[in-house]
mmCIF file of C-alpha atoms in Angstrom:
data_model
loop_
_atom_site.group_PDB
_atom_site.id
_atom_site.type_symbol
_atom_site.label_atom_id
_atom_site.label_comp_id
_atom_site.label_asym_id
_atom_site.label_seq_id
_atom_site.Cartn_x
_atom_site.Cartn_y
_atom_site.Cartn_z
ATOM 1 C CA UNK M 1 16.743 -26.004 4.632
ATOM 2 C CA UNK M 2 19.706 -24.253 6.392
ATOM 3 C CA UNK M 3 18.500 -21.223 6.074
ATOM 4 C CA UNK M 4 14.950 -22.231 7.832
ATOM 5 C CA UNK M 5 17.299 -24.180 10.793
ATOM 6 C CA UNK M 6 19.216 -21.142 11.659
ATOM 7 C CA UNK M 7 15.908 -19.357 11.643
ATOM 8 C CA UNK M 8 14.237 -21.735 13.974
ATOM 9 C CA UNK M 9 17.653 -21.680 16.004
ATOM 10 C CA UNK M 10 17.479 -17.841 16.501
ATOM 11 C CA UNK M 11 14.137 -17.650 16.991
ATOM 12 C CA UNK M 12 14.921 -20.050 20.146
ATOM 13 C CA UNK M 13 17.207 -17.966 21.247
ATOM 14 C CA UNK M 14 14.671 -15.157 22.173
ATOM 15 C CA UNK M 15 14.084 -14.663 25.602
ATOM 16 C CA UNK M 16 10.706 -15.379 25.381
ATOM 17 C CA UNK M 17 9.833 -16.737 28.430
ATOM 18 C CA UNK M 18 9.935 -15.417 32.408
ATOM 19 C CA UNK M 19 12.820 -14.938 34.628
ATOM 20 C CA UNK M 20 14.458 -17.563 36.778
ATOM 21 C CA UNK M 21 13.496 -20.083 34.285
ATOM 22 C CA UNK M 22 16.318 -22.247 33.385
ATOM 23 C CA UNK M 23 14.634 -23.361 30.196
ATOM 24 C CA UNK M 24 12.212 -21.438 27.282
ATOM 25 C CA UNK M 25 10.915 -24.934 26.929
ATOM 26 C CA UNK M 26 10.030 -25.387 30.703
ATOM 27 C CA UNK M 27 9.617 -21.255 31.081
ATOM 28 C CA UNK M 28 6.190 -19.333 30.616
ATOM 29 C CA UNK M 29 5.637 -18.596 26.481
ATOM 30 C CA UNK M 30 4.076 -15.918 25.305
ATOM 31 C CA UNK M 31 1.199 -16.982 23.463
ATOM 32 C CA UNK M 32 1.810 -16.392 19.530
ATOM 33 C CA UNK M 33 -2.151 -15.453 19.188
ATOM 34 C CA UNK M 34 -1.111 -12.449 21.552
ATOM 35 C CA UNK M 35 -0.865 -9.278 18.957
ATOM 36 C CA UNK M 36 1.397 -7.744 21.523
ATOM 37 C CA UNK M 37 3.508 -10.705 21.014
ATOM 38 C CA UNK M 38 5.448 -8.954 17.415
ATOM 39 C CA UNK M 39 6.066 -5.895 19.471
ATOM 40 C CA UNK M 40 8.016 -7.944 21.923
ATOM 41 C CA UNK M 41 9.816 -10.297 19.567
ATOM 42 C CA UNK M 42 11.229 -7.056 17.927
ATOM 43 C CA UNK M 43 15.175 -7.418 17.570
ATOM 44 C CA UNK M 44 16.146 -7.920 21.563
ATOM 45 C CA UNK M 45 19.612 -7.424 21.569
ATOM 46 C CA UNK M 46 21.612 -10.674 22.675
ATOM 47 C CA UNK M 47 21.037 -11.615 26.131
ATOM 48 C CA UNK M 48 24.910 -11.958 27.156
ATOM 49 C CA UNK M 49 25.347 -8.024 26.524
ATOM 50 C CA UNK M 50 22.655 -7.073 29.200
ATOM 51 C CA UNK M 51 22.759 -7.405 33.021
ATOM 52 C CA UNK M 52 22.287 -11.003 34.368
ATOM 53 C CA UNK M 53 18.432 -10.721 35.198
ATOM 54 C CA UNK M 54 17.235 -8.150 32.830
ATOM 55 C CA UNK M 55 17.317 -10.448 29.339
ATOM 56 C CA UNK M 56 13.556 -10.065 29.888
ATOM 57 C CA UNK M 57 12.938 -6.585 29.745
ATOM 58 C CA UNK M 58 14.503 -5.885 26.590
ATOM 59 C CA UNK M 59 11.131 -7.228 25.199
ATOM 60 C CA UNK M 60 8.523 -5.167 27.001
ATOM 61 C CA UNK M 61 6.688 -1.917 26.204
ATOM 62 C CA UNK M 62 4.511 -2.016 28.945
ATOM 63 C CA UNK M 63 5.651 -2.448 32.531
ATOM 64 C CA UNK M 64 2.856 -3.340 35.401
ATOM 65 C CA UNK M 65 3.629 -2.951 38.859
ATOM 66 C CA UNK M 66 1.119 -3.945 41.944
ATOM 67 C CA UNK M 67 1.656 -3.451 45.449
ATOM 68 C CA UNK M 68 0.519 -5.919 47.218
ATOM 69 C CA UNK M 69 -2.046 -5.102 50.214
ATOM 70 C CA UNK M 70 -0.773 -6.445 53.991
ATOM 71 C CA UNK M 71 -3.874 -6.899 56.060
ATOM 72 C CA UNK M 72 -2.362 -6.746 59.384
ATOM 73 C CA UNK M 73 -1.338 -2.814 58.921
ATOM 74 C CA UNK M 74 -4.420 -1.761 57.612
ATOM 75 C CA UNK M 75 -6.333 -3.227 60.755
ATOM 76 C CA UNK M 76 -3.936 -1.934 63.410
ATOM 77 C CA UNK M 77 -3.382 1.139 61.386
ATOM 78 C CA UNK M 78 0.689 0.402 60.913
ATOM 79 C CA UNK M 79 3.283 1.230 58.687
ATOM 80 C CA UNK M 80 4.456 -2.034 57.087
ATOM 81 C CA UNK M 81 7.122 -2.927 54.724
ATOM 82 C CA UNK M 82 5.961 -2.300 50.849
ATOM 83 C CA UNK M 83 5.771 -5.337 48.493
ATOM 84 C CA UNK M 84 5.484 -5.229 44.908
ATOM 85 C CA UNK M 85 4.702 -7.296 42.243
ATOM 86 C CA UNK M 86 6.283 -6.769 38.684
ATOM 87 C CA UNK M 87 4.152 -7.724 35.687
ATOM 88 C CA UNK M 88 3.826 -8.004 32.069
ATOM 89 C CA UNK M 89 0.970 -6.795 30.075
ATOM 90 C CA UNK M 90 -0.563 -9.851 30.338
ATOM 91 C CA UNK M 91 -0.643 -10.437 34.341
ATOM 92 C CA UNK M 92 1.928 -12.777 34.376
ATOM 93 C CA UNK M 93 4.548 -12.056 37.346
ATOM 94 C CA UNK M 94 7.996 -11.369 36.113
ATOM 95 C CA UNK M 95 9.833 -9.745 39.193
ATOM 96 C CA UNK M 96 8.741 -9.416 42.823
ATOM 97 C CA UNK M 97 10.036 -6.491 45.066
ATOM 98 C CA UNK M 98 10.203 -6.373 48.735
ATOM 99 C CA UNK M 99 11.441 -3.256 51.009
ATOM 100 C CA UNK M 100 13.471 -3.664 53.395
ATOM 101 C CA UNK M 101 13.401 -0.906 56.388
ATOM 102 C CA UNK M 102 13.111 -0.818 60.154
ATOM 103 C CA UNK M 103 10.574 -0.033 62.013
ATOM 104 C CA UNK M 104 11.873 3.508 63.411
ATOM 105 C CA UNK M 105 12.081 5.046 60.009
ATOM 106 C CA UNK M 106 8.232 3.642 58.780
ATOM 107 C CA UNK M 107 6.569 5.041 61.984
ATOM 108 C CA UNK M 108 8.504 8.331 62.366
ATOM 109 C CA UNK M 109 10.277 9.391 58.807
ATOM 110 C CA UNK M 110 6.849 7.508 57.028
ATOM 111 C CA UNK M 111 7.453 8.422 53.378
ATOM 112 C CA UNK M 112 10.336 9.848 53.682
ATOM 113 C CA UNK M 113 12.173 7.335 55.052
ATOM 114 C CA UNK M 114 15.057 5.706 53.391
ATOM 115 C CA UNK M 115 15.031 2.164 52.802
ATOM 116 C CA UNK M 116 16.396 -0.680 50.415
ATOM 117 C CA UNK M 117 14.177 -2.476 48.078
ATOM 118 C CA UNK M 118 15.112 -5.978 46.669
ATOM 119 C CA UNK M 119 13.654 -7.064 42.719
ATOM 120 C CA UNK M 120 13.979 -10.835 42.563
ATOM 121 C CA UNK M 121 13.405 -12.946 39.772
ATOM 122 C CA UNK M 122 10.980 -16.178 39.632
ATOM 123 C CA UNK M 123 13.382 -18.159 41.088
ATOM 124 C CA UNK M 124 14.793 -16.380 43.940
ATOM 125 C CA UNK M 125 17.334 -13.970 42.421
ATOM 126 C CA UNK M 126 18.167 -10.779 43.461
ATOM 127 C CA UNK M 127 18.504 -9.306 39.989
ATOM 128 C CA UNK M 128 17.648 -5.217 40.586
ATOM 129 C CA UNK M 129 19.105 -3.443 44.165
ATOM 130 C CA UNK M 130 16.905 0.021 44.847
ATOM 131 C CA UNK M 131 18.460 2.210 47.589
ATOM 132 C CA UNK M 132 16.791 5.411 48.884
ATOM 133 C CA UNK M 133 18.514 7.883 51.390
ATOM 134 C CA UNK M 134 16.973 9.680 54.090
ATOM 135 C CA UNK M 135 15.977 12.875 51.424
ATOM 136 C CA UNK M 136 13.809 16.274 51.747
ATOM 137 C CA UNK M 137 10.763 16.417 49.837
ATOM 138 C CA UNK M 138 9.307 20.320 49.272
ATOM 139 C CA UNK M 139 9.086 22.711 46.570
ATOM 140 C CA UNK M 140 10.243 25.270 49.166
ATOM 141 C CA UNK M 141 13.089 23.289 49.637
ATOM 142 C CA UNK M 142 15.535 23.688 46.707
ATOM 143 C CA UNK M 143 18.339 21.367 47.743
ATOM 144 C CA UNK M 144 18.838 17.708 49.488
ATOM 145 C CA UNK M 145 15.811 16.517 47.378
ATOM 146 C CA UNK M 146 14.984 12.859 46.660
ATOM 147 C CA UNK M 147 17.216 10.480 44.813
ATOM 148 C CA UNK M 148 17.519 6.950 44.507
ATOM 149 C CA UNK M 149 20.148 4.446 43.067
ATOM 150 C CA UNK M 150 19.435 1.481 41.026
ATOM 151 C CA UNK M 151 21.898 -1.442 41.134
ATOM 152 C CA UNK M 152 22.096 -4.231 38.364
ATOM 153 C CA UNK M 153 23.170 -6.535 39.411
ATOM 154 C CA UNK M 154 23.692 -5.830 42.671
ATOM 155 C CA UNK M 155 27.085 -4.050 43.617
ATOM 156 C CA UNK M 156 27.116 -2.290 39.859
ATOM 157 C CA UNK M 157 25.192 0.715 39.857
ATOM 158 C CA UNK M 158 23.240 0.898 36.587
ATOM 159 C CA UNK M 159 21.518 4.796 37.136
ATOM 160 C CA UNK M 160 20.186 7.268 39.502
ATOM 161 C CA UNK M 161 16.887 9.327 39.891
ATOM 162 C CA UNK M 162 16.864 12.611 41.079
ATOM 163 C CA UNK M 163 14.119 15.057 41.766
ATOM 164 C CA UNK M 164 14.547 18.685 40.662
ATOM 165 C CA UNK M 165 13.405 21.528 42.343
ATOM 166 C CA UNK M 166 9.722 22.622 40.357
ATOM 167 C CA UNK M 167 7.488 25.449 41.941
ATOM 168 C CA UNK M 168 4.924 24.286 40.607
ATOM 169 C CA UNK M 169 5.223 20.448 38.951
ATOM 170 C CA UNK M 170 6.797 17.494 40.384
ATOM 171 C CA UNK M 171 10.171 16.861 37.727
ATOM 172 C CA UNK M 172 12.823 14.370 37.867
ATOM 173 C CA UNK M 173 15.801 12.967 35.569
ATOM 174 C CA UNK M 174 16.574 9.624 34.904
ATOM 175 C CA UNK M 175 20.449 9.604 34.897
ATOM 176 C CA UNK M 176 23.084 6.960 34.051
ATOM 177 C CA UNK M 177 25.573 5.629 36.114
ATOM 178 C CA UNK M 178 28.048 8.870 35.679
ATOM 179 C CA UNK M 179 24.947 10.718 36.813
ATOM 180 C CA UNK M 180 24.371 11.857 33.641
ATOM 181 C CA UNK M 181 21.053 13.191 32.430
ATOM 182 C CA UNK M 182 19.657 10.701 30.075
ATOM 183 C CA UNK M 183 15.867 11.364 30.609
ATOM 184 C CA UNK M 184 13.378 13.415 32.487
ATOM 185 C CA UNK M 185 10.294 12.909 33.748
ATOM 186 C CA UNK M 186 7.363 15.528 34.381
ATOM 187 C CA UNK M 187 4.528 14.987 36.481
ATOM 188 C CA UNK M 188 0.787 16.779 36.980
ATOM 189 C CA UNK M 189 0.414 19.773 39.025
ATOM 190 C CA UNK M 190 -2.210 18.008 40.956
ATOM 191 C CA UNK M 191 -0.921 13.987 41.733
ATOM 192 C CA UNK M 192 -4.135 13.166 44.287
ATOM 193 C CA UNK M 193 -5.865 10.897 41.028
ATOM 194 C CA UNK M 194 -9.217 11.043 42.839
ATOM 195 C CA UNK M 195 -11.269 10.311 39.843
ATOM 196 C CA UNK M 196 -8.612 8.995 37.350
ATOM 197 C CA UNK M 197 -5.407 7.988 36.111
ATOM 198 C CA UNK M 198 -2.407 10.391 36.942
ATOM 199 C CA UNK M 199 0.699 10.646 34.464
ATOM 200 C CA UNK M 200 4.687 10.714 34.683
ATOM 201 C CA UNK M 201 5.482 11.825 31.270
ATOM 202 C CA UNK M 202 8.759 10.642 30.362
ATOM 203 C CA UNK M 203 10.419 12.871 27.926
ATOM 204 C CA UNK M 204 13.839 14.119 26.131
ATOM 205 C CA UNK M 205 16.071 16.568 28.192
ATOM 206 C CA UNK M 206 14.451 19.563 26.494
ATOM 207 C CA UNK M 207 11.134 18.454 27.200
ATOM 208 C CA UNK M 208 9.942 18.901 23.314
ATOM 209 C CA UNK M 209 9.063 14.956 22.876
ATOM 210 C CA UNK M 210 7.147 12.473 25.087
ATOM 211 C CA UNK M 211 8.535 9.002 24.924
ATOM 212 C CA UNK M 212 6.380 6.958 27.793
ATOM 213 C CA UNK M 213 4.602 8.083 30.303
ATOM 214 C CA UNK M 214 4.473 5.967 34.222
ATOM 215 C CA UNK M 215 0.273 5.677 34.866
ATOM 216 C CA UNK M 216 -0.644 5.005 38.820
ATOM 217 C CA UNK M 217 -4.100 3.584 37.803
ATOM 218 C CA UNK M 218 -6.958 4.711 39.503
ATOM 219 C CA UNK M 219 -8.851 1.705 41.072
ATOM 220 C CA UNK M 220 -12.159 3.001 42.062
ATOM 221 C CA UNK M 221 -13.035 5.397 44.998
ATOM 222 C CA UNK M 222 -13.427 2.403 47.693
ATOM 223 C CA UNK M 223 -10.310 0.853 47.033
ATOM 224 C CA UNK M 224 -8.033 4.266 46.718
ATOM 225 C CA UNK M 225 -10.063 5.567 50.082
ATOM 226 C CA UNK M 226 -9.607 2.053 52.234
ATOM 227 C CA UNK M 227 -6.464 0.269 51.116
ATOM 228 C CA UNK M 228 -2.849 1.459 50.620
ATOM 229 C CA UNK M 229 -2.431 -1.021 47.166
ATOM 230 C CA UNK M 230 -1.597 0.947 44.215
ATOM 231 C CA UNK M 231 -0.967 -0.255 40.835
ATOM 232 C CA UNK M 232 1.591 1.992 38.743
ATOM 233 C CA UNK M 233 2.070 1.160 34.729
ATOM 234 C CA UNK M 234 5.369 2.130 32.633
ATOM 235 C CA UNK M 235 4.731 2.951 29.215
ATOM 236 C CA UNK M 236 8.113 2.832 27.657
ATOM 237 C CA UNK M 237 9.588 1.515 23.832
ATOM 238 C CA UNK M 238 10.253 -1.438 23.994
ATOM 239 C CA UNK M 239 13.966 -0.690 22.408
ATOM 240 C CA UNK M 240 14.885 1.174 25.214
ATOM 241 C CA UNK M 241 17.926 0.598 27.118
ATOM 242 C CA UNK M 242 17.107 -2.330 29.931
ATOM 243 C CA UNK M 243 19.032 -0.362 32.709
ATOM 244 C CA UNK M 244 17.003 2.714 31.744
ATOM 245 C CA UNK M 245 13.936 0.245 32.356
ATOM 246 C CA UNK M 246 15.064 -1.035 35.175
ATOM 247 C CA UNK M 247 15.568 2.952 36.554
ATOM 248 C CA UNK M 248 12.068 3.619 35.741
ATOM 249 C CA UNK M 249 11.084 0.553 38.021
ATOM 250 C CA UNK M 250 12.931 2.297 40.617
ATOM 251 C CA UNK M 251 11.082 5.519 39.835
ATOM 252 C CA UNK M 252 7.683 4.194 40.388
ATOM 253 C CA UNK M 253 8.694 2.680 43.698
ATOM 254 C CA UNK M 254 9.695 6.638 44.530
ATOM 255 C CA UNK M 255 6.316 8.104 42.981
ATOM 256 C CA UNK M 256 4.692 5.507 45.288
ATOM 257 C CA UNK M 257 6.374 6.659 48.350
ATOM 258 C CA UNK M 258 6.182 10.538 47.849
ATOM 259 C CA UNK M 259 2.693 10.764 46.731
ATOM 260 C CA UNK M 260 0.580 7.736 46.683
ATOM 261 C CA UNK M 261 1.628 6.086 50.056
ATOM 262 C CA UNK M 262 -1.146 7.611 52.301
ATOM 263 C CA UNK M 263 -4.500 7.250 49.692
ATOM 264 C CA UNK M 264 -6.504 9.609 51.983
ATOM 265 C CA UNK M 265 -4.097 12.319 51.668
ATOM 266 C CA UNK M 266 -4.910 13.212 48.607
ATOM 267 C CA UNK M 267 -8.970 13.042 49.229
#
């Protein structure tokens, strides 16, 4: 009888249900008909060790973002603000991130620009800080390329991600907070996805093993040809490191920008 309480008790414990809810029993459960659902449940580590905000990612293999279409710029033809919605594999919103820039920088640096972006949870909180200098971006330009910090919380900084100069093939490294390389990601000669799905593999330093992969869905000809809304998916274990996660969120916000951001470009 103890021993089925304390399993009951740790099962509770789980963070099985979205941020910014106070409560698991007032939160959003995963169904337990989901087969998806063991993969998630699979020895989280305890949520005081992790960053405030993050307790949720430790469960997740699969990482959706969508960026969410602003009407007004695509009839006047404007630069907006980005705005991104954070998902788990089953649609269900679990973040929501928001750039913020000025207007100067959209029109006249476009995607180059350098701007903040802000990942709050369901209730409000900031939880994941995303800032992106003013950077080159040019295979015939070896130095000054892009790089981006991830904060979490705010104020701590958690990693970096830094392009490195490729003739031929977009590459970048997923780094810690000492700017260490932890991971590094390789991307397709050709990243204008005009017919399919175009892949990030994420793999060891050496580059001899693949461990995930960051997708930017195709979403048919009309909608990649007349809207800017992309939707991006990380493929990662679900073991791995939450700050790592949460750097790969901040990579697919920098994908987005340097390739993706202008859909007829790469028609």
């Amino acid at each position: 009888m103890a021993s089925k309480d304390a399993q009951n008790q740790r099962s509770r414990s789980l963070p099985g249900f979205l941020p910014g809810s106070s409560d698991p029993d007032h939160g959003h459960h995963i169904s337990s008909s989901n087969p998806g659902n063991q993969v998630w449940q699979r020895g989280p580590p305890p949520p005081g060790s992790l960053p405030p905000g993050l307790e949720y990612l430790s469960q997740l293999d699969l990482i959706i973002i969508h960026q969410q279409v602003e009407l007004l710029g695509m009839i006047l033809g404007t630069e907006t603000a980005n705005k991104y919605e954070i998902k788990n594999s089953l649609g269900q919103r679990i973040y929501f991130a928001a750039e913020e820039s000025i207007c100067f920088n959209r029109t006249f640096c476009s995607t180059l620009r350098s701007c903040t972006l802000k990942i709050t949870d369901n209730s409000g909180r900031e939880v994941i800080t995303v800032n992106r200098p003013l950077r080159c971006n040019s295979c015939w330009c070896p130095c000054y390329l892009q790089e981006l910090e991830i904060q979490a919380p705010p104020g701590t900084i958690v990693g970096y991600v830094a392009q490195k100069w490729d003739p031929f093939l977009p590459k970048f490294t997923i780094q810690n907070a000492n700017k260490e390389d932890i991971l590094k990601i390789v991307g397709p000669c050709a990243t204008c996805g005009c017919f399919g799905d175009v892949d990030f593999e994420v793999k060891t330093i050496n580059e001899k093993l693949t461990i995930g992969k960051i997708s930017k869905y195709w979403s048919g000809f009309v909608n990649d040809v007349f809207t800017n809304a992309d939707n991006f998916g990380i493929h990662v274990p679900a073991d791995l490191d939450v700050t790592v996660k949460a750097t790969m969120i901040g990579a697919c916000f920098l994908f987005d920008f340097m390739f993706f951001e202008h859909s007829l470009a790469g028609l």
